[in-house]
mmCIF file of C-alpha atoms in Angstrom:
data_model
loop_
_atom_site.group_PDB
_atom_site.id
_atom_site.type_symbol
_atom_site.label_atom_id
_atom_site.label_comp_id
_atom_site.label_asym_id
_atom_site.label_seq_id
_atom_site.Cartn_x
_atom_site.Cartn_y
_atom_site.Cartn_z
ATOM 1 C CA UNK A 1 31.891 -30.592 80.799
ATOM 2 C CA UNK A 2 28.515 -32.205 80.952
ATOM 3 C CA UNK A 3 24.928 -30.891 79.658
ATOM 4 C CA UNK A 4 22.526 -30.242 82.366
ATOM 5 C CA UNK A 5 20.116 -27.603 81.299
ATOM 6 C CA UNK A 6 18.745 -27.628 84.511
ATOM 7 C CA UNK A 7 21.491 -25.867 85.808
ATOM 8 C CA UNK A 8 21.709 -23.226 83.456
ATOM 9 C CA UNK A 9 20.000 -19.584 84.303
ATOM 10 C CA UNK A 10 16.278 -19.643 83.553
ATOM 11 C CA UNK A 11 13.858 -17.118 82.517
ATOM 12 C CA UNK A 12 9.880 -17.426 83.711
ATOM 13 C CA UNK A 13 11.066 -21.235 84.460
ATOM 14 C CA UNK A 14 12.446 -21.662 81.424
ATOM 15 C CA UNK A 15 16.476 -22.124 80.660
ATOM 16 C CA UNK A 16 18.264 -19.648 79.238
ATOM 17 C CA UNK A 17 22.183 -19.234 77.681
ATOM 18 C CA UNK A 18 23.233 -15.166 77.023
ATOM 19 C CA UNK A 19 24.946 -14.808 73.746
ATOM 20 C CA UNK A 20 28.235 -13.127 74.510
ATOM 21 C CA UNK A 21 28.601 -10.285 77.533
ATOM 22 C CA UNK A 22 26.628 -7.897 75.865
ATOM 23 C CA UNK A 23 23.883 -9.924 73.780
ATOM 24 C CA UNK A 24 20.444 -11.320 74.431
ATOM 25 C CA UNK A 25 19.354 -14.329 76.621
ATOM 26 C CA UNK A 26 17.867 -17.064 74.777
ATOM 27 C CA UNK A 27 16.103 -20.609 75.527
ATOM 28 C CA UNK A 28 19.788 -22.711 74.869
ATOM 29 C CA UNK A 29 18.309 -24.042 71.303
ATOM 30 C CA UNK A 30 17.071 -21.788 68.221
ATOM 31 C CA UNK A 31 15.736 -22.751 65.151
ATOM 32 C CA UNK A 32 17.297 -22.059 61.990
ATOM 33 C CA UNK A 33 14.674 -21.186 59.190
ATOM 34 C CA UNK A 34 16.306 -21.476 56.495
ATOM 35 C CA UNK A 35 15.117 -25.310 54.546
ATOM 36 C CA UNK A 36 11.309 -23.517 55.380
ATOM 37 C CA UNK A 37 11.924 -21.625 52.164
ATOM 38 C CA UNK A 38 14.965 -22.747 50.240
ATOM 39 C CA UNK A 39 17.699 -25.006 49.604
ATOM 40 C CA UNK A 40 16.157 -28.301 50.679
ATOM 41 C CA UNK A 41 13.710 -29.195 47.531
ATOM 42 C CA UNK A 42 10.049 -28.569 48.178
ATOM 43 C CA UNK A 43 8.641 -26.635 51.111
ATOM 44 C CA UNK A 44 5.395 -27.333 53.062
ATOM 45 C CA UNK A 45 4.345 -23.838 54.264
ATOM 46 C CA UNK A 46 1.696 -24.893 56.942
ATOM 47 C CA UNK A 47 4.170 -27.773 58.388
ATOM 48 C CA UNK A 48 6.799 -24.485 58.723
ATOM 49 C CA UNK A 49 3.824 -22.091 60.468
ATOM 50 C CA UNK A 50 2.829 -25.366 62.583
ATOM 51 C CA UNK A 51 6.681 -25.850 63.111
ATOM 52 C CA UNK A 52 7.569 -22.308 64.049
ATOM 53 C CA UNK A 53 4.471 -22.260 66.607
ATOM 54 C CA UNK A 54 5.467 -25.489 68.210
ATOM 55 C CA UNK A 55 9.160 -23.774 68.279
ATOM 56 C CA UNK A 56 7.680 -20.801 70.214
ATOM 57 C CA UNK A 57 4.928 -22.808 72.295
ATOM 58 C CA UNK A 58 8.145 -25.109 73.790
ATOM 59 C CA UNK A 59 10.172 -22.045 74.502
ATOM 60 C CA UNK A 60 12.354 -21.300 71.525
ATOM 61 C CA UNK A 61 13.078 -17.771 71.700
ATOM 62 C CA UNK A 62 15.963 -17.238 68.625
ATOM 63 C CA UNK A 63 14.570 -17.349 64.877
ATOM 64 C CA UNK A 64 17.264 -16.991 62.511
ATOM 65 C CA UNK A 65 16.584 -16.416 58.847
ATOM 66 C CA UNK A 66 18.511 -14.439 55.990
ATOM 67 C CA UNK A 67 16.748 -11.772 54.103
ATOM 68 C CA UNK A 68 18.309 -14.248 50.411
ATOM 69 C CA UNK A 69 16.676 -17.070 52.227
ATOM 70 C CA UNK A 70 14.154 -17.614 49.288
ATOM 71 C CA UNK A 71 14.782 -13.820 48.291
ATOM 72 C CA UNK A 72 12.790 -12.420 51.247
ATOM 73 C CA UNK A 73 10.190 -15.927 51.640
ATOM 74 C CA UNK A 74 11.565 -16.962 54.954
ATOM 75 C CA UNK A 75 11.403 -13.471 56.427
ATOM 76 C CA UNK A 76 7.529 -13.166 54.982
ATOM 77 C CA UNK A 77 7.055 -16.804 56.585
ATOM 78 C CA UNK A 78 8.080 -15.855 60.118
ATOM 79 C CA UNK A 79 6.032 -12.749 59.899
ATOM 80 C CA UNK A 80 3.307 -14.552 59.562
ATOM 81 C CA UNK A 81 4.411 -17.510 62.236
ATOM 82 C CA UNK A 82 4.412 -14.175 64.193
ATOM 83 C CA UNK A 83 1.190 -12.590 63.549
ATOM 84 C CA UNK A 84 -0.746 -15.156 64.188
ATOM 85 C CA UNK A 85 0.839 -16.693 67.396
ATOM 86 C CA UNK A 86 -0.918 -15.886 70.348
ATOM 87 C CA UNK A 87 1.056 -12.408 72.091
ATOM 88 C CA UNK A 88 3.050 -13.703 74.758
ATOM 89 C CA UNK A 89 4.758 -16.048 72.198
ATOM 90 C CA UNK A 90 4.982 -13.370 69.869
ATOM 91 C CA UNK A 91 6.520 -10.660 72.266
ATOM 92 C CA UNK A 92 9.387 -13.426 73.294
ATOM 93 C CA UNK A 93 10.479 -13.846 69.698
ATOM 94 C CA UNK A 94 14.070 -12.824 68.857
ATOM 95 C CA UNK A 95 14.609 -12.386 65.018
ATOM 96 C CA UNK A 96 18.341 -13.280 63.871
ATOM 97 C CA UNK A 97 19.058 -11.879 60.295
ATOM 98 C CA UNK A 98 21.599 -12.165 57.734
ATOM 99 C CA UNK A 99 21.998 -9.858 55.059
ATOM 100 C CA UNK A 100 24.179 -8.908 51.640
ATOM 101 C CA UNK A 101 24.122 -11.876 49.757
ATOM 102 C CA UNK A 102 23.441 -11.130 46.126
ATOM 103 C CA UNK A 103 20.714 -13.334 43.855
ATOM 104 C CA UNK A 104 19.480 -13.521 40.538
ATOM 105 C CA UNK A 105 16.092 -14.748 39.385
ATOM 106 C CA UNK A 106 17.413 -17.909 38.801
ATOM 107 C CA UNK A 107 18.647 -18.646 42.401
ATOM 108 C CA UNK A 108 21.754 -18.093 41.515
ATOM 109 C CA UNK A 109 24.735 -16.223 44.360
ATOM 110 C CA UNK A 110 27.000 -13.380 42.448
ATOM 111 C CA UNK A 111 28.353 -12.031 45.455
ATOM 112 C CA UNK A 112 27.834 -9.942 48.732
ATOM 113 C CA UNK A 113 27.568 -6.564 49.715
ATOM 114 C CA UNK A 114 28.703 -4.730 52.376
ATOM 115 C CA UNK A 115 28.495 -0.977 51.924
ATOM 116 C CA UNK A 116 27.280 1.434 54.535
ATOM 117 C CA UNK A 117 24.334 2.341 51.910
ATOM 118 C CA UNK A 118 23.360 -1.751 50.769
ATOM 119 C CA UNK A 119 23.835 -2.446 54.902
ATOM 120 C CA UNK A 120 20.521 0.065 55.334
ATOM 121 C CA UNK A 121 18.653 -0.867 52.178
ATOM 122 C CA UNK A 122 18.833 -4.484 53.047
ATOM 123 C CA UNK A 123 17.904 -3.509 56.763
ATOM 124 C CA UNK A 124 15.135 -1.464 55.849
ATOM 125 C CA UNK A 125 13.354 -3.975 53.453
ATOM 126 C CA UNK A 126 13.548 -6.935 56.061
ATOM 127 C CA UNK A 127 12.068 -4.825 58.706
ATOM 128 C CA UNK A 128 9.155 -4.096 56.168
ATOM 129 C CA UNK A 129 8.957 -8.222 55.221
ATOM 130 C CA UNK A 130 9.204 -8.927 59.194
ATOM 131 C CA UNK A 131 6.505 -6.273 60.336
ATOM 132 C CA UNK A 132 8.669 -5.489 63.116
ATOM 133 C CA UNK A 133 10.300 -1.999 64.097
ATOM 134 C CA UNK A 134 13.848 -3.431 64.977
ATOM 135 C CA UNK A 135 15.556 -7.044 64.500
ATOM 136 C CA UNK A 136 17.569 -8.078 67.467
ATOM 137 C CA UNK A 137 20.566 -9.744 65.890
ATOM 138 C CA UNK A 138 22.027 -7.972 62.359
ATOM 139 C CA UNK A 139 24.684 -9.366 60.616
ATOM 140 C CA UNK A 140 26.098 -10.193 57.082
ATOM 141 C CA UNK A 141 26.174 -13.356 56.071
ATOM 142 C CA UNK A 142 30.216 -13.335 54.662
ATOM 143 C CA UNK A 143 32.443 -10.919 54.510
ATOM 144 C CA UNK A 144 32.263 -8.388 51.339
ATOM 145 C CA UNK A 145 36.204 -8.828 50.441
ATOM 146 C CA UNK A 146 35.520 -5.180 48.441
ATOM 147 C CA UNK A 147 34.554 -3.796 51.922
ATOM 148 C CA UNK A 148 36.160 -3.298 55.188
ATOM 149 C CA UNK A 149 34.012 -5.127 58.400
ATOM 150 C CA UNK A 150 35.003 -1.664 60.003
ATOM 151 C CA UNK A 151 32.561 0.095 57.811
ATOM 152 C CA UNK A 152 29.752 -2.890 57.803
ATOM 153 C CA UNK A 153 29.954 -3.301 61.579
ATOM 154 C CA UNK A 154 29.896 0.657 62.142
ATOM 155 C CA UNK A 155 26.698 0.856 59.739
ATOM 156 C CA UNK A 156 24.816 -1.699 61.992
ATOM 157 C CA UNK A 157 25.846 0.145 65.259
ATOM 158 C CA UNK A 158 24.133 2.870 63.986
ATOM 159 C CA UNK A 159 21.409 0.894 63.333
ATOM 160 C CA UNK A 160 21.443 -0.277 66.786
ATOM 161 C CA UNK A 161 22.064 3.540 67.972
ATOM 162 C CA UNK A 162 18.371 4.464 65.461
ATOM 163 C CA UNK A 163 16.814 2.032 67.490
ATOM 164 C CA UNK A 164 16.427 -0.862 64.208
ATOM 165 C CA UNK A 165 18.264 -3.231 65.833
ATOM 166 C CA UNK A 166 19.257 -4.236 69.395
ATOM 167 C CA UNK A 167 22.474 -6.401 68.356
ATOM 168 C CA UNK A 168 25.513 -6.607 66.414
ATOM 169 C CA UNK A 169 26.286 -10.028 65.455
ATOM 170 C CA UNK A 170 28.644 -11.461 62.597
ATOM 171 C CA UNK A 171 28.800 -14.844 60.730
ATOM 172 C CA UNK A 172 31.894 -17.476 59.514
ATOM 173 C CA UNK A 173 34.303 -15.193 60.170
ATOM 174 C CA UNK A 174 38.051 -15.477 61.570
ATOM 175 C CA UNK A 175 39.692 -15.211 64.571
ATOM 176 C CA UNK A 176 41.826 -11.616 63.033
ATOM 177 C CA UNK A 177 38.153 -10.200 61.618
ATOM 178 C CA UNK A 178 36.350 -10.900 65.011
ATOM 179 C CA UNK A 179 38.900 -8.531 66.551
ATOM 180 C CA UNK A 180 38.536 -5.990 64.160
ATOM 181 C CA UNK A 181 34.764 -6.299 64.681
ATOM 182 C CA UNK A 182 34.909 -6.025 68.126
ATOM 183 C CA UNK A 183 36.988 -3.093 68.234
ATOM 184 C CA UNK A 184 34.186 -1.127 66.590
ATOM 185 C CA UNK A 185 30.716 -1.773 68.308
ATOM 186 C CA UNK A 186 30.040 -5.087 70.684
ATOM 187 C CA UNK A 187 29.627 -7.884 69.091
ATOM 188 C CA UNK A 188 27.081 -10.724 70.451
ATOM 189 C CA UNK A 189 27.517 -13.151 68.332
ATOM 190 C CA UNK A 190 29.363 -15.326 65.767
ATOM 191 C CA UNK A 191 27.326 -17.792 63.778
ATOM 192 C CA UNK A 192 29.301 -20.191 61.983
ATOM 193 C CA UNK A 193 29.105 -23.924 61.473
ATOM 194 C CA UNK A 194 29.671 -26.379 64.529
ATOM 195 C CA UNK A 195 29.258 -29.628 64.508
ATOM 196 C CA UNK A 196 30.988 -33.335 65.539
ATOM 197 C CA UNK A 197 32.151 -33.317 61.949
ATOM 198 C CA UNK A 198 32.997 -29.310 61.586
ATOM 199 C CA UNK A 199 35.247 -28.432 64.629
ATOM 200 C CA UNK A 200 37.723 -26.346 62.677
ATOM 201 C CA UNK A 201 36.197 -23.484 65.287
ATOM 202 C CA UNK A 202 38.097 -25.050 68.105
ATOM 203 C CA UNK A 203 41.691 -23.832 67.473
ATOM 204 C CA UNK A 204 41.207 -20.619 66.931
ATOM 205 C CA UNK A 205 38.435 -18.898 66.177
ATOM 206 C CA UNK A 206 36.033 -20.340 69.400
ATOM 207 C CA UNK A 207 39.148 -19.113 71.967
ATOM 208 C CA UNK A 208 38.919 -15.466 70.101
ATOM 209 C CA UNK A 209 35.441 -15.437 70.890
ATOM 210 C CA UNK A 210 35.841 -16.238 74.441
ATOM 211 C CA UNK A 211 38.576 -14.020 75.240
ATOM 212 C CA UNK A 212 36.245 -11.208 73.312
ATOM 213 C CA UNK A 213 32.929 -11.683 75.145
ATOM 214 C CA UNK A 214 31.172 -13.506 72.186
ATOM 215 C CA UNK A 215 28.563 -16.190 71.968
ATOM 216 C CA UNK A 216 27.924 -18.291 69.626
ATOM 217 C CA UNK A 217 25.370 -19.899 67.597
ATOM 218 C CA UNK A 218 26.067 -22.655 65.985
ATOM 219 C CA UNK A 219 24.776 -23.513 62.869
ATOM 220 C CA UNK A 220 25.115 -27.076 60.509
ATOM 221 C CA UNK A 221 24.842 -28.798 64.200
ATOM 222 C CA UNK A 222 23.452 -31.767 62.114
ATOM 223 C CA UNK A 223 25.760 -31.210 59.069
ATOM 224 C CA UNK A 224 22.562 -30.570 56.780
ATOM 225 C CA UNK A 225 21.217 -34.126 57.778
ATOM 226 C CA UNK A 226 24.114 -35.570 57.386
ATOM 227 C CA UNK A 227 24.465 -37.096 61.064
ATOM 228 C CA UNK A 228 20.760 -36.714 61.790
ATOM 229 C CA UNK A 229 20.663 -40.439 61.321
ATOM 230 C CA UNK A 230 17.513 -39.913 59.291
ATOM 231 C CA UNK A 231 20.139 -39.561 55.859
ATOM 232 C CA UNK A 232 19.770 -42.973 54.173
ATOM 233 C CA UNK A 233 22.789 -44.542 52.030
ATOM 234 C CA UNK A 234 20.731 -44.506 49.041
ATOM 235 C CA UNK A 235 18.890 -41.998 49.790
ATOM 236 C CA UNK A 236 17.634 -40.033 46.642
ATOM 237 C CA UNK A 237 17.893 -35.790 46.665
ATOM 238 C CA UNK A 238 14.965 -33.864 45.576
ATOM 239 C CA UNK A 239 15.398 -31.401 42.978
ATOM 240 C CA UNK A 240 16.745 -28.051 44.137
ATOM 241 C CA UNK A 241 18.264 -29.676 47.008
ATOM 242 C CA UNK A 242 21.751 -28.089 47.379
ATOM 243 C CA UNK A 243 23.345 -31.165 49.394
ATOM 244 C CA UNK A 244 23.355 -32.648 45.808
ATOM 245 C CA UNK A 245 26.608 -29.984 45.257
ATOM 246 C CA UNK A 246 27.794 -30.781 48.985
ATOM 247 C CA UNK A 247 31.156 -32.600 48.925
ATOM 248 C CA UNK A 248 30.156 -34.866 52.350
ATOM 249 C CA UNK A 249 27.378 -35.860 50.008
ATOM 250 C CA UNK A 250 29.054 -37.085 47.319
ATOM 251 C CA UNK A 251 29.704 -40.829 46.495
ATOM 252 C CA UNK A 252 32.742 -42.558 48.868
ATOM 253 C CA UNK A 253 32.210 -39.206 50.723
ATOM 254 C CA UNK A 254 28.641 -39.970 51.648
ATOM 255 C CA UNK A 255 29.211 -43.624 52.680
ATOM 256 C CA UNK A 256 32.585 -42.797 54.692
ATOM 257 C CA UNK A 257 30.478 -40.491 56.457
ATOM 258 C CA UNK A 258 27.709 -42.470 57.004
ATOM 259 C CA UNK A 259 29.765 -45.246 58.805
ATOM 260 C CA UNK A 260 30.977 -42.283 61.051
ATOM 261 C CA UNK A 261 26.584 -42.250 61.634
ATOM 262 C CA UNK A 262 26.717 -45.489 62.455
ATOM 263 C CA UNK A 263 29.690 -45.446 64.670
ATOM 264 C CA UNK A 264 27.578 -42.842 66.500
ATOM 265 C CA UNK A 265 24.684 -44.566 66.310
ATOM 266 C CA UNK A 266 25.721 -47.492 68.923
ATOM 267 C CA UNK A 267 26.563 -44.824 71.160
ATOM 268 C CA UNK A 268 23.513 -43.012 70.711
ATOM 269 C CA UNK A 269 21.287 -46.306 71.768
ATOM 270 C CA UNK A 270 23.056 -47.226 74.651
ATOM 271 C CA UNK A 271 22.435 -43.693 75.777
ATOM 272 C CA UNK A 272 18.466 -44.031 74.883
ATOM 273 C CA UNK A 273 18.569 -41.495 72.487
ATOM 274 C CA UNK A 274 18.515 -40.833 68.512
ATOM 275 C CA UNK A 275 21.583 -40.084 66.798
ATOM 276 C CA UNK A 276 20.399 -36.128 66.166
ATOM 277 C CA UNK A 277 19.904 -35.438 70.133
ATOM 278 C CA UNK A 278 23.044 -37.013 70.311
ATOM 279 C CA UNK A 279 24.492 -34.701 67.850
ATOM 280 C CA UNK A 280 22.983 -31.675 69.173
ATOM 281 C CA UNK A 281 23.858 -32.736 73.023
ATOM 282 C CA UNK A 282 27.530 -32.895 72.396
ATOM 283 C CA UNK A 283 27.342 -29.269 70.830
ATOM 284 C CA UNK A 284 25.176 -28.176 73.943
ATOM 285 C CA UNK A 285 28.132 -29.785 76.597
ATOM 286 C CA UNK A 286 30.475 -27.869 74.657
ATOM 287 C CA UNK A 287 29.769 -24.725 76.910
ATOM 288 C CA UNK A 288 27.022 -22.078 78.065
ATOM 289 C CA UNK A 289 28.092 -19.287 75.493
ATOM 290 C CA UNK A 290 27.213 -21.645 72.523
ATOM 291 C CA UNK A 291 23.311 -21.815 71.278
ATOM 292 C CA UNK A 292 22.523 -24.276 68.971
ATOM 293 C CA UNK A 293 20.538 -23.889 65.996
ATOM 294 C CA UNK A 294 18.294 -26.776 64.570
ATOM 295 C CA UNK A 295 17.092 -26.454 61.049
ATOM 296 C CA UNK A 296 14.173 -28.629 62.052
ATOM 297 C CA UNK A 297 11.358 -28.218 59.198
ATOM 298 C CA UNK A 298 8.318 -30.415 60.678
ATOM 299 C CA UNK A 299 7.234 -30.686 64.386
ATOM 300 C CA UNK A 300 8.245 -34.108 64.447
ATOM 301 C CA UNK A 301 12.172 -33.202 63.985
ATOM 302 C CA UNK A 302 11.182 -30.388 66.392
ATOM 303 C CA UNK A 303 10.522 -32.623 69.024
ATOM 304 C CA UNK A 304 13.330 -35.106 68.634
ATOM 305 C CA UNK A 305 15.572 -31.178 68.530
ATOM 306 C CA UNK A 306 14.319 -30.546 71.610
ATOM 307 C CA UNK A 307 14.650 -33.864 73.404
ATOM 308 C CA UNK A 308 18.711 -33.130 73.272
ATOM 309 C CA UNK A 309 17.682 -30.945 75.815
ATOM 310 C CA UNK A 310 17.070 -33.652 78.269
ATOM 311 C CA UNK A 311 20.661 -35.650 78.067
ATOM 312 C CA UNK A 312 23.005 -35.330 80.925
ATOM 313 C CA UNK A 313 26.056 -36.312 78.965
ATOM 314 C CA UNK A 314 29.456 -37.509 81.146
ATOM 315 C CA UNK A 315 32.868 -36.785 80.408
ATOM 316 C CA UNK A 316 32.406 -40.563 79.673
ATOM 317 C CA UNK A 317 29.717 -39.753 77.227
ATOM 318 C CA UNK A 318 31.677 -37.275 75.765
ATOM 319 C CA UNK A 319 34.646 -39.358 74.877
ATOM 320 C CA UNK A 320 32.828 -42.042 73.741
ATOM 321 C CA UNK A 321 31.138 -39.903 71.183
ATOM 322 C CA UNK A 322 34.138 -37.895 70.172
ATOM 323 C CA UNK A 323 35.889 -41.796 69.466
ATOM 324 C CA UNK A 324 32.884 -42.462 67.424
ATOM 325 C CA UNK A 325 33.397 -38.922 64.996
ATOM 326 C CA UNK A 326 36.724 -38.210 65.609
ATOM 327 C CA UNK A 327 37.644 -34.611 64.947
ATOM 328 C CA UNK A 328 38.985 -34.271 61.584
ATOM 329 C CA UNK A 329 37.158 -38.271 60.566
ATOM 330 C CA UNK A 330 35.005 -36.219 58.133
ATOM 331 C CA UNK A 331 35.272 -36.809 54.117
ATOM 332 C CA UNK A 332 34.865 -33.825 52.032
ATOM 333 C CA UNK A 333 34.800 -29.632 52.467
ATOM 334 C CA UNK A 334 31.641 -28.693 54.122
ATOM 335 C CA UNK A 335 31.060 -26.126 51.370
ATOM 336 C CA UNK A 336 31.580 -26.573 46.961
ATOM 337 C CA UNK A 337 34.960 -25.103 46.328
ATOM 338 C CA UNK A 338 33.720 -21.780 45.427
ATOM 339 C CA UNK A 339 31.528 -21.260 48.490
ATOM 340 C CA UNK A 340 34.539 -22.337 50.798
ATOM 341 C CA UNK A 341 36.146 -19.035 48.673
ATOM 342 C CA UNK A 342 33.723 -16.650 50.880
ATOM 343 C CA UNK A 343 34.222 -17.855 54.099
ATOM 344 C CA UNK A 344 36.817 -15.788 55.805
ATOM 345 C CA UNK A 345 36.866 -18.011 58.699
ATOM 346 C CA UNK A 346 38.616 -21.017 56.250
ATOM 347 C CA UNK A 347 41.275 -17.927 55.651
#
């Protein structure tokens, strides 16, 4: 399969992929919001406005954000990317939220909840922090173990039947609880990690979606920096920065993985590209029903984002970058022990 955006639909001359058979159509990359208010040390909140506004000024169409994404920061952030974009770029905004995980003061994650009553207090309070009357992709951001998806995913379809949101989408879940999903309401969309070095998707899980009508988004398409080719060997990790916990980050983990970088790296130049569009290219070749999300931060990692955009990549390519990361060449979980506990899609 190669990557020619050019031949994908288009919208107002603009490309397009459609998440699933029954979800929106989006310019093929979003950005992920997230590191604008959390989780990546300190925060530069006119380099995220001036970020989000390039984002929308190139096309972007898909913001994704969480409502625990700095407990409710990110979603204030975006409303205010929003309010003061000019209207056409503001109308062709698609918010993407995640709900139910569970914070204390301190930062700290006890847990997530998916009752029918927590599914409508969460979705009324981000509605309030976006300034919006419906968000067009609701979905919890793991599985509550205490709580069937039956009852979560019937909640949000009556969301969707009030009018609050337009789609039903679900995140790192498995192959057994994307059926069960699906038998309830459509689904659009699974997000869930996707990258050269996170491919677990591919046996199961991405063949369930196809064979249900799903898209995906894919999120961790640069493993947290990891293959951005920006990630230095020595590189030191600002305070708060949760890749400090990150098994891929950690000592012979970090330099194993970084000579994976470097494998990729010659590839990447005799292509005439950076190692990051190279990443995000291969996940864009993987097929039309997969959106990529870039957790760019500053216009600058914007624009390399969007470059990716530009690659025609060969079966030739292909192979030469899958020989480069092998599937499976990765060192270390993607997630700390106890986070890899939530995900029902490692189940």
């Amino acid at each position: 399969m190669t990557t020619n955006v050019n031949a994908e639909a288009t919208t107002a001359g603009r490309p397009t992929r459609t998440l699933g058979s029954t979800g929106p159509s989006v310019f093929p990359l979003g950005l992920g919001c997230m590191g604008m208010s959390a989780l990546y040390g300190e925060t530069d909140r006119a380099e995220s406005i001036a970020t989000l506004h390039a984002a929308l000024d190139a096309g972007v169409t898909l913001l994704d954000t969480g409502d625990f994404y700095g407990m409710g920061h990110n979603e204030l952030l975006i409303a205010e990317a929003l309010r003061t974009a000019p209207a056409a770029a503001r109308e062709q905004a698609l918010t993407s939220v995640k709900f139910g995980a569970l914070r204390t003061v301190e930062g700290g994650f006890t847990g997530y909840d998916g009752r029918p009553e927590a599914v409508r207090n969460f979705l009324a309070y981000s509605l309030q922090r976006l300034g919006r009357d419906h968000i067009d992709i609701y979905r919890i951001a793991r599985v509550d173990p205490a709580v069937p998806i039956e009852e979560t995913v019937g909640t949000i379809a009556e969301a969707v039947q009030a009018g609050h949101v337009r789609h039903i989408g679900l995140s790192e879940v498995g192959a057994d609880t994307l059926r069960r999903a699906a038998a309830v309401a459509p689904i659009a969309d699974l997000q869930i990690e996707y990258s050269l070095v996170s491919r677990g998707i591919e046996a199961e899980i991405l063949p369930t979606a196809r064979e249900l009508g799903i898209g995906i988004t894919a999120y961790g398409v640069l493993s947290r920096g990891l293959i951005s080719g920006h990630f230095g060997r020595d590189r030191e990790l600002a305070p708060g920065d949760f890749r400090g916990m990150s098994p891929r980050f950690q000592g012979e983990n970090l330099q194993r993985n970084l000579d994976l970088v470097d494998a990729l790296r010659k590839v990447a130049e005799e292509k005439g590209m950076s190692v990051a569009q190279t990443a995000i290219a291969w996940v864009l070749a993987q097929g039309e029903d997969i959106v990529p999300l870039v957790g760019a931060r500053r216009r600058d990692r914007l624009a390399e984002a969007l470059g990716a955009m530009e690659v025609e990549l060969s079966p030739a390519d292909l192979g030469a970058i899958e020989a480069a990361v092998p599937a499976g060449a990765a060192a270390g979980e993607r997630y700390p022990a106890a986070q890899m506990a939530h995900l029902d899609s490692e189940h």
